[in-house]
Amino acid sequence: MKLVIGITGSTGVIYGVRILEVLKKCNIQTHVVITEWAKKCLAMETDYTIEQLKSLATEYSDDTNMASGISSGTFKHDGMIVIPCSMKTLSAVANGYDETLVARAAGVTIKEMRKLILVTRETPLSAIHLENMLKLARLGVVMMPPVPGFYTKPKSIDEIVDFAVGKCLDIFDIDHGLYKRWGS
């Protein structure tokens, strides 16, 4: 399996870090793209360096590299997760504005009818945000705000992050033990 992972500049960059850690452990190939604002959030919100983050991926492309393989439908992959997904990126994808590699790769994922998950980060949501989400959901894009499942009785931020990451992995049928399932 090969997944494209976009990490954008919305608070919650730890979700992107964690999904790359888990996918690496699962031996899933990843091609990661990190926006400039995600790099800033990485420095503000975590102790990770950009080089450490890149080392978690199989491949890396700069968000300005529109010649990257993932900008083409001929690049074979199983789907894409934008985690976290800023409202700016959501808007770009919803409106076909492919100015960045993350937005272009997401648009290609849609046109090639592959799975796309957007882990949207913003609160409260405006009518514009909701309309963009609805537009994409009608195309089959999975909108997955990282809402915690408190029935798992999380004891730490890490457990809350793992729940959201695990929900993304479930969409791709990737086995994990990141959270206790309901009824188990």
mmCIF file of C-alpha atoms in Angstrom:
data_model
loop_
_atom_site.group_PDB
_atom_site.id
_atom_site.type_symbol
_atom_site.label_atom_id
_atom_site.label_comp_id
_atom_site.label_asym_id
_atom_site.label_seq_id
_atom_site.Cartn_x
_atom_site.Cartn_y
_atom_site.Cartn_z
ATOM 1 C CA MET A 1 0.000 0.000 0.000
ATOM 2 C CA LYS A 2 1.134 3.550 -0.747
ATOM 3 C CA LEU A 3 -0.456 6.677 0.732
ATOM 4 C CA VAL A 4 0.065 10.368 0.083
ATOM 5 C CA ILE A 5 0.107 12.393 3.293
ATOM 6 C CA GLY A 6 -0.382 16.154 3.250
ATOM 7 C CA ILE A 7 0.376 18.133 6.398
ATOM 8 C CA THR A 8 -0.928 21.688 6.338
ATOM 9 C CA GLY A 9 -0.562 24.696 8.590
ATOM 10 C CA SER A 10 -3.441 24.266 10.898
ATOM 11 C CA THR A 11 -2.889 23.657 14.570
ATOM 12 C CA GLY A 12 -2.681 19.950 15.262
ATOM 13 C CA VAL A 13 0.430 19.086 13.263
ATOM 14 C CA ILE A 14 0.957 16.291 15.825
ATOM 15 C CA TYR A 15 -1.763 14.346 13.988
ATOM 16 C CA GLY A 16 0.408 14.359 10.859
ATOM 17 C CA VAL A 17 3.512 13.371 12.828
ATOM 18 C CA ARG A 18 1.693 10.519 14.523
ATOM 19 C CA ILE A 19 0.142 9.092 11.368
ATOM 20 C CA LEU A 20 3.586 8.999 9.736
ATOM 21 C CA GLU A 21 5.020 7.214 12.797
ATOM 22 C CA VAL A 22 2.278 4.581 12.695
ATOM 23 C CA LEU A 23 2.402 4.090 8.914
ATOM 24 C CA LYS A 24 6.175 3.643 9.059
ATOM 25 C CA LYS A 25 5.764 1.013 11.790
ATOM 26 C CA CYS A 26 3.151 -0.741 9.585
ATOM 27 C CA ASN A 27 5.574 -0.716 6.614
ATOM 28 C CA ILE A 28 3.176 1.404 4.537
ATOM 29 C CA GLN A 29 4.869 3.508 1.859
ATOM 30 C CA THR A 30 4.227 7.222 2.280
ATOM 31 C CA HIS A 31 4.836 10.269 0.140
ATOM 32 C CA VAL A 32 4.598 13.342 2.361
ATOM 33 C CA VAL A 33 4.100 17.009 1.508
ATOM 34 C CA ILE A 34 4.446 19.618 4.239
ATOM 35 C CA THR A 35 3.269 23.197 3.707
ATOM 36 C CA GLU A 36 5.274 26.194 4.909
ATOM 37 C CA TRP A 37 2.740 26.915 7.645
ATOM 38 C CA ALA A 38 2.855 23.273 8.740
ATOM 39 C CA LYS A 39 6.614 23.665 9.162
ATOM 40 C CA LYS A 40 5.975 26.703 11.375
ATOM 41 C CA CYS A 41 3.368 24.793 13.405
ATOM 42 C CA LEU A 42 5.778 21.875 13.756
ATOM 43 C CA ALA A 43 8.302 24.178 15.423
ATOM 44 C CA MET A 44 5.667 25.873 17.609
ATOM 45 C CA GLU A 45 3.721 22.795 18.691
ATOM 46 C CA THR A 46 6.249 19.940 18.897
ATOM 47 C CA ASP A 47 9.874 19.105 19.574
ATOM 48 C CA TYR A 48 10.247 17.542 16.108
ATOM 49 C CA THR A 49 12.491 19.041 13.452
ATOM 50 C CA ILE A 50 11.505 19.096 9.810
ATOM 51 C CA GLU A 51 14.277 16.578 9.107
ATOM 52 C CA GLN A 52 12.883 14.193 11.727
ATOM 53 C CA LEU A 53 9.445 14.510 10.176
ATOM 54 C CA LYS A 54 10.773 13.877 6.667
ATOM 55 C CA SER A 55 12.623 10.780 7.941
ATOM 56 C CA LEU A 56 9.293 9.192 8.864
ATOM 57 C CA ALA A 57 8.193 9.172 5.202
ATOM 58 C CA THR A 58 9.289 6.997 2.317
ATOM 59 C CA GLU A 59 9.355 10.012 -0.014
ATOM 60 C CA TYR A 60 9.083 13.764 0.441
ATOM 61 C CA SER A 61 8.116 16.583 -1.916
ATOM 62 C CA ASP A 62 8.179 20.305 -1.264
ATOM 63 C CA ASP A 63 4.746 21.922 -1.430
ATOM 64 C CA THR A 64 5.969 24.209 -4.245
ATOM 65 C CA ASN A 65 7.198 21.309 -6.418
ATOM 66 C CA MET A 66 4.386 21.052 -8.930
ATOM 67 C CA ALA A 67 6.531 18.643 -10.980
ATOM 68 C CA SER A 68 6.384 16.030 -8.196
ATOM 69 C CA GLY A 69 5.000 12.667 -9.241
ATOM 70 C CA ILE A 70 2.003 13.032 -6.936
ATOM 71 C CA SER A 71 0.768 15.957 -9.051
ATOM 72 C CA SER A 72 -0.125 13.469 -11.802
ATOM 73 C CA GLY A 73 -2.894 10.917 -12.047
ATOM 74 C CA THR A 74 -0.334 8.466 -13.415
ATOM 75 C CA PHE A 75 1.321 8.311 -9.981
ATOM 76 C CA LYS A 76 -0.222 5.163 -8.514
ATOM 77 C CA HIS A 77 -1.247 5.281 -4.871
ATOM 78 C CA ASP A 78 -4.079 4.001 -2.729
ATOM 79 C CA GLY A 79 -5.279 7.340 -1.434
ATOM 80 C CA MET A 80 -4.432 10.528 0.392
ATOM 81 C CA ILE A 81 -4.874 11.916 3.878
ATOM 82 C CA VAL A 82 -4.479 15.633 4.602
ATOM 83 C CA ILE A 83 -3.818 15.712 8.338
ATOM 84 C CA PRO A 84 -4.374 18.327 9.618
ATOM 85 C CA CYS A 85 -6.213 20.131 6.840
ATOM 86 C CA SER A 86 -6.455 23.912 7.102
ATOM 87 C CA MET A 87 -9.557 25.737 5.911
ATOM 88 C CA LYS A 88 -7.341 27.331 3.249
ATOM 89 C CA THR A 89 -6.470 23.889 1.875
ATOM 90 C CA LEU A 90 -10.089 22.730 2.199
ATOM 91 C CA SER A 91 -11.184 25.735 0.131
ATOM 92 C CA ALA A 92 -8.480 25.159 -2.486
ATOM 93 C CA VAL A 93 -9.469 21.506 -2.907
ATOM 94 C CA ALA A 94 -13.221 22.260 -2.945
ATOM 95 C CA ASN A 95 -12.758 24.879 -5.649
ATOM 96 C CA GLY A 96 -10.096 23.203 -7.789
ATOM 97 C CA TYR A 97 -7.500 25.852 -6.967
ATOM 98 C CA ASP A 98 -4.342 23.793 -7.410
ATOM 99 C CA GLU A 99 -1.802 26.446 -6.419
ATOM 100 C CA THR A 100 0.036 24.146 -3.982
ATOM 101 C CA LEU A 101 1.179 20.553 -4.299
ATOM 102 C CA VAL A 102 -1.080 19.460 -1.426
ATOM 103 C CA ALA A 103 -4.144 20.931 -3.168
ATOM 104 C CA ARG A 104 -3.076 19.559 -6.564
ATOM 105 C CA ALA A 105 -2.435 16.060 -5.187
ATOM 106 C CA ALA A 106 -5.826 16.102 -3.428
ATOM 107 C CA GLY A 107 -7.541 17.204 -6.646
ATOM 108 C CA VAL A 108 -5.793 14.429 -8.564
ATOM 109 C CA THR A 109 -6.863 11.934 -5.894
ATOM 110 C CA ILE A 110 -10.484 13.013 -6.432
ATOM 111 C CA LYS A 111 -10.313 12.894 -10.233
ATOM 112 C CA GLU A 112 -8.712 9.447 -10.152
ATOM 113 C CA MET A 113 -11.507 8.310 -7.778
ATOM 114 C CA ARG A 114 -9.157 7.305 -4.982
ATOM 115 C CA LYS A 115 -9.899 7.678 -1.273
ATOM 116 C CA LEU A 116 -9.278 11.139 0.168
ATOM 117 C CA ILE A 117 -9.570 12.034 3.853
ATOM 118 C CA LEU A 118 -9.429 15.634 5.063
ATOM 119 C CA VAL A 119 -8.809 15.964 8.800
ATOM 120 C CA THR A 120 -10.179 19.482 8.997
ATOM 121 C CA ARG A 121 -9.054 21.742 11.835
ATOM 122 C CA GLU A 122 -11.068 24.815 12.741
ATOM 123 C CA THR A 123 -13.681 25.850 15.242
ATOM 124 C CA PRO A 124 -16.228 27.260 15.071
ATOM 125 C CA LEU A 125 -17.051 26.392 11.482
ATOM 126 C CA SER A 126 -18.482 29.104 9.249
ATOM 127 C CA ALA A 127 -21.125 28.494 6.601
ATOM 128 C CA ILE A 128 -18.346 28.777 3.997
ATOM 129 C CA HIS A 129 -16.368 25.976 5.689
ATOM 130 C CA LEU A 130 -19.464 23.803 5.899
ATOM 131 C CA GLU A 131 -20.391 24.436 2.245
ATOM 132 C CA ASN A 132 -16.871 23.478 1.142
ATOM 133 C CA MET A 133 -17.047 20.312 3.260
ATOM 134 C CA LEU A 134 -20.477 19.418 1.865
ATOM 135 C CA LYS A 135 -19.306 20.005 -1.702
ATOM 136 C CA LEU A 136 -16.413 17.579 -1.197
ATOM 137 C CA ALA A 137 -18.409 15.044 0.833
ATOM 138 C CA ARG A 138 -20.856 14.803 -2.084
ATOM 139 C CA LEU A 139 -17.872 13.787 -4.239
ATOM 140 C CA GLY A 140 -16.962 11.018 -1.806
ATOM 141 C CA VAL A 141 -14.247 12.842 0.137
ATOM 142 C CA VAL A 142 -14.208 11.821 3.804
ATOM 143 C CA MET A 143 -14.471 14.785 6.169
ATOM 144 C CA MET A 144 -12.913 13.747 9.444
ATOM 145 C CA PRO A 145 -12.492 16.516 12.010
ATOM 146 C CA PRO A 146 -10.365 15.047 14.820
ATOM 147 C CA VAL A 147 -13.190 14.704 17.328
ATOM 148 C CA PRO A 148 -12.148 12.520 20.269
ATOM 149 C CA GLY A 149 -14.087 9.442 21.309
ATOM 150 C CA PHE A 150 -14.303 9.765 25.062
ATOM 151 C CA TYR A 151 -15.807 6.278 25.474
ATOM 152 C CA THR A 152 -12.181 5.098 25.208
ATOM 153 C CA LYS A 153 -11.484 7.060 28.419
ATOM 154 C CA PRO A 154 -8.287 8.713 27.119
ATOM 155 C CA LYS A 155 -5.707 9.430 29.787
ATOM 156 C CA SER A 156 -3.440 11.654 27.672
ATOM 157 C CA ILE A 157 -3.242 13.881 24.628
ATOM 158 C CA ASP A 158 -1.389 11.039 22.900
ATOM 159 C CA GLU A 159 -4.428 8.782 23.323
ATOM 160 C CA ILE A 160 -6.710 11.489 21.893
ATOM 161 C CA VAL A 161 -4.378 11.886 18.892
ATOM 162 C CA ASP A 162 -4.209 8.101 18.433
ATOM 163 C CA PHE A 163 -8.015 7.911 18.260
ATOM 164 C CA ALA A 164 -8.155 10.367 15.327
ATOM 165 C CA VAL A 165 -5.222 8.694 13.565
ATOM 166 C CA GLY A 166 -6.795 5.273 14.091
ATOM 167 C CA LYS A 167 -10.058 6.443 12.551
ATOM 168 C CA CYS A 168 -8.124 7.510 9.425
ATOM 169 C CA LEU A 169 -6.375 4.145 9.250
ATOM 170 C CA ASP A 170 -9.739 2.373 9.561
ATOM 171 C CA ILE A 171 -10.867 3.993 6.282
ATOM 172 C CA PHE A 172 -7.939 2.241 4.555
ATOM 173 C CA ASP A 173 -8.440 -1.057 6.463
ATOM 174 C CA ILE A 174 -5.008 -0.738 8.081
ATOM 175 C CA ASP A 175 -4.787 -2.804 11.261
ATOM 176 C CA HIS A 176 -3.740 -0.917 14.368
ATOM 177 C CA GLY A 177 -4.147 -1.038 18.113
ATOM 178 C CA LEU A 178 -4.384 2.709 18.631
ATOM 179 C CA TYR A 179 -7.656 2.681 20.566
ATOM 180 C CA LYS A 180 -10.068 0.294 22.204
ATOM 181 C CA ARG A 181 -13.013 -0.429 19.953
ATOM 182 C CA TRP A 182 -16.590 -0.094 21.148
ATOM 183 C CA GLY A 183 -17.814 -3.289 22.780
ATOM 184 C CA SER A 184 -14.392 -4.928 22.965
#
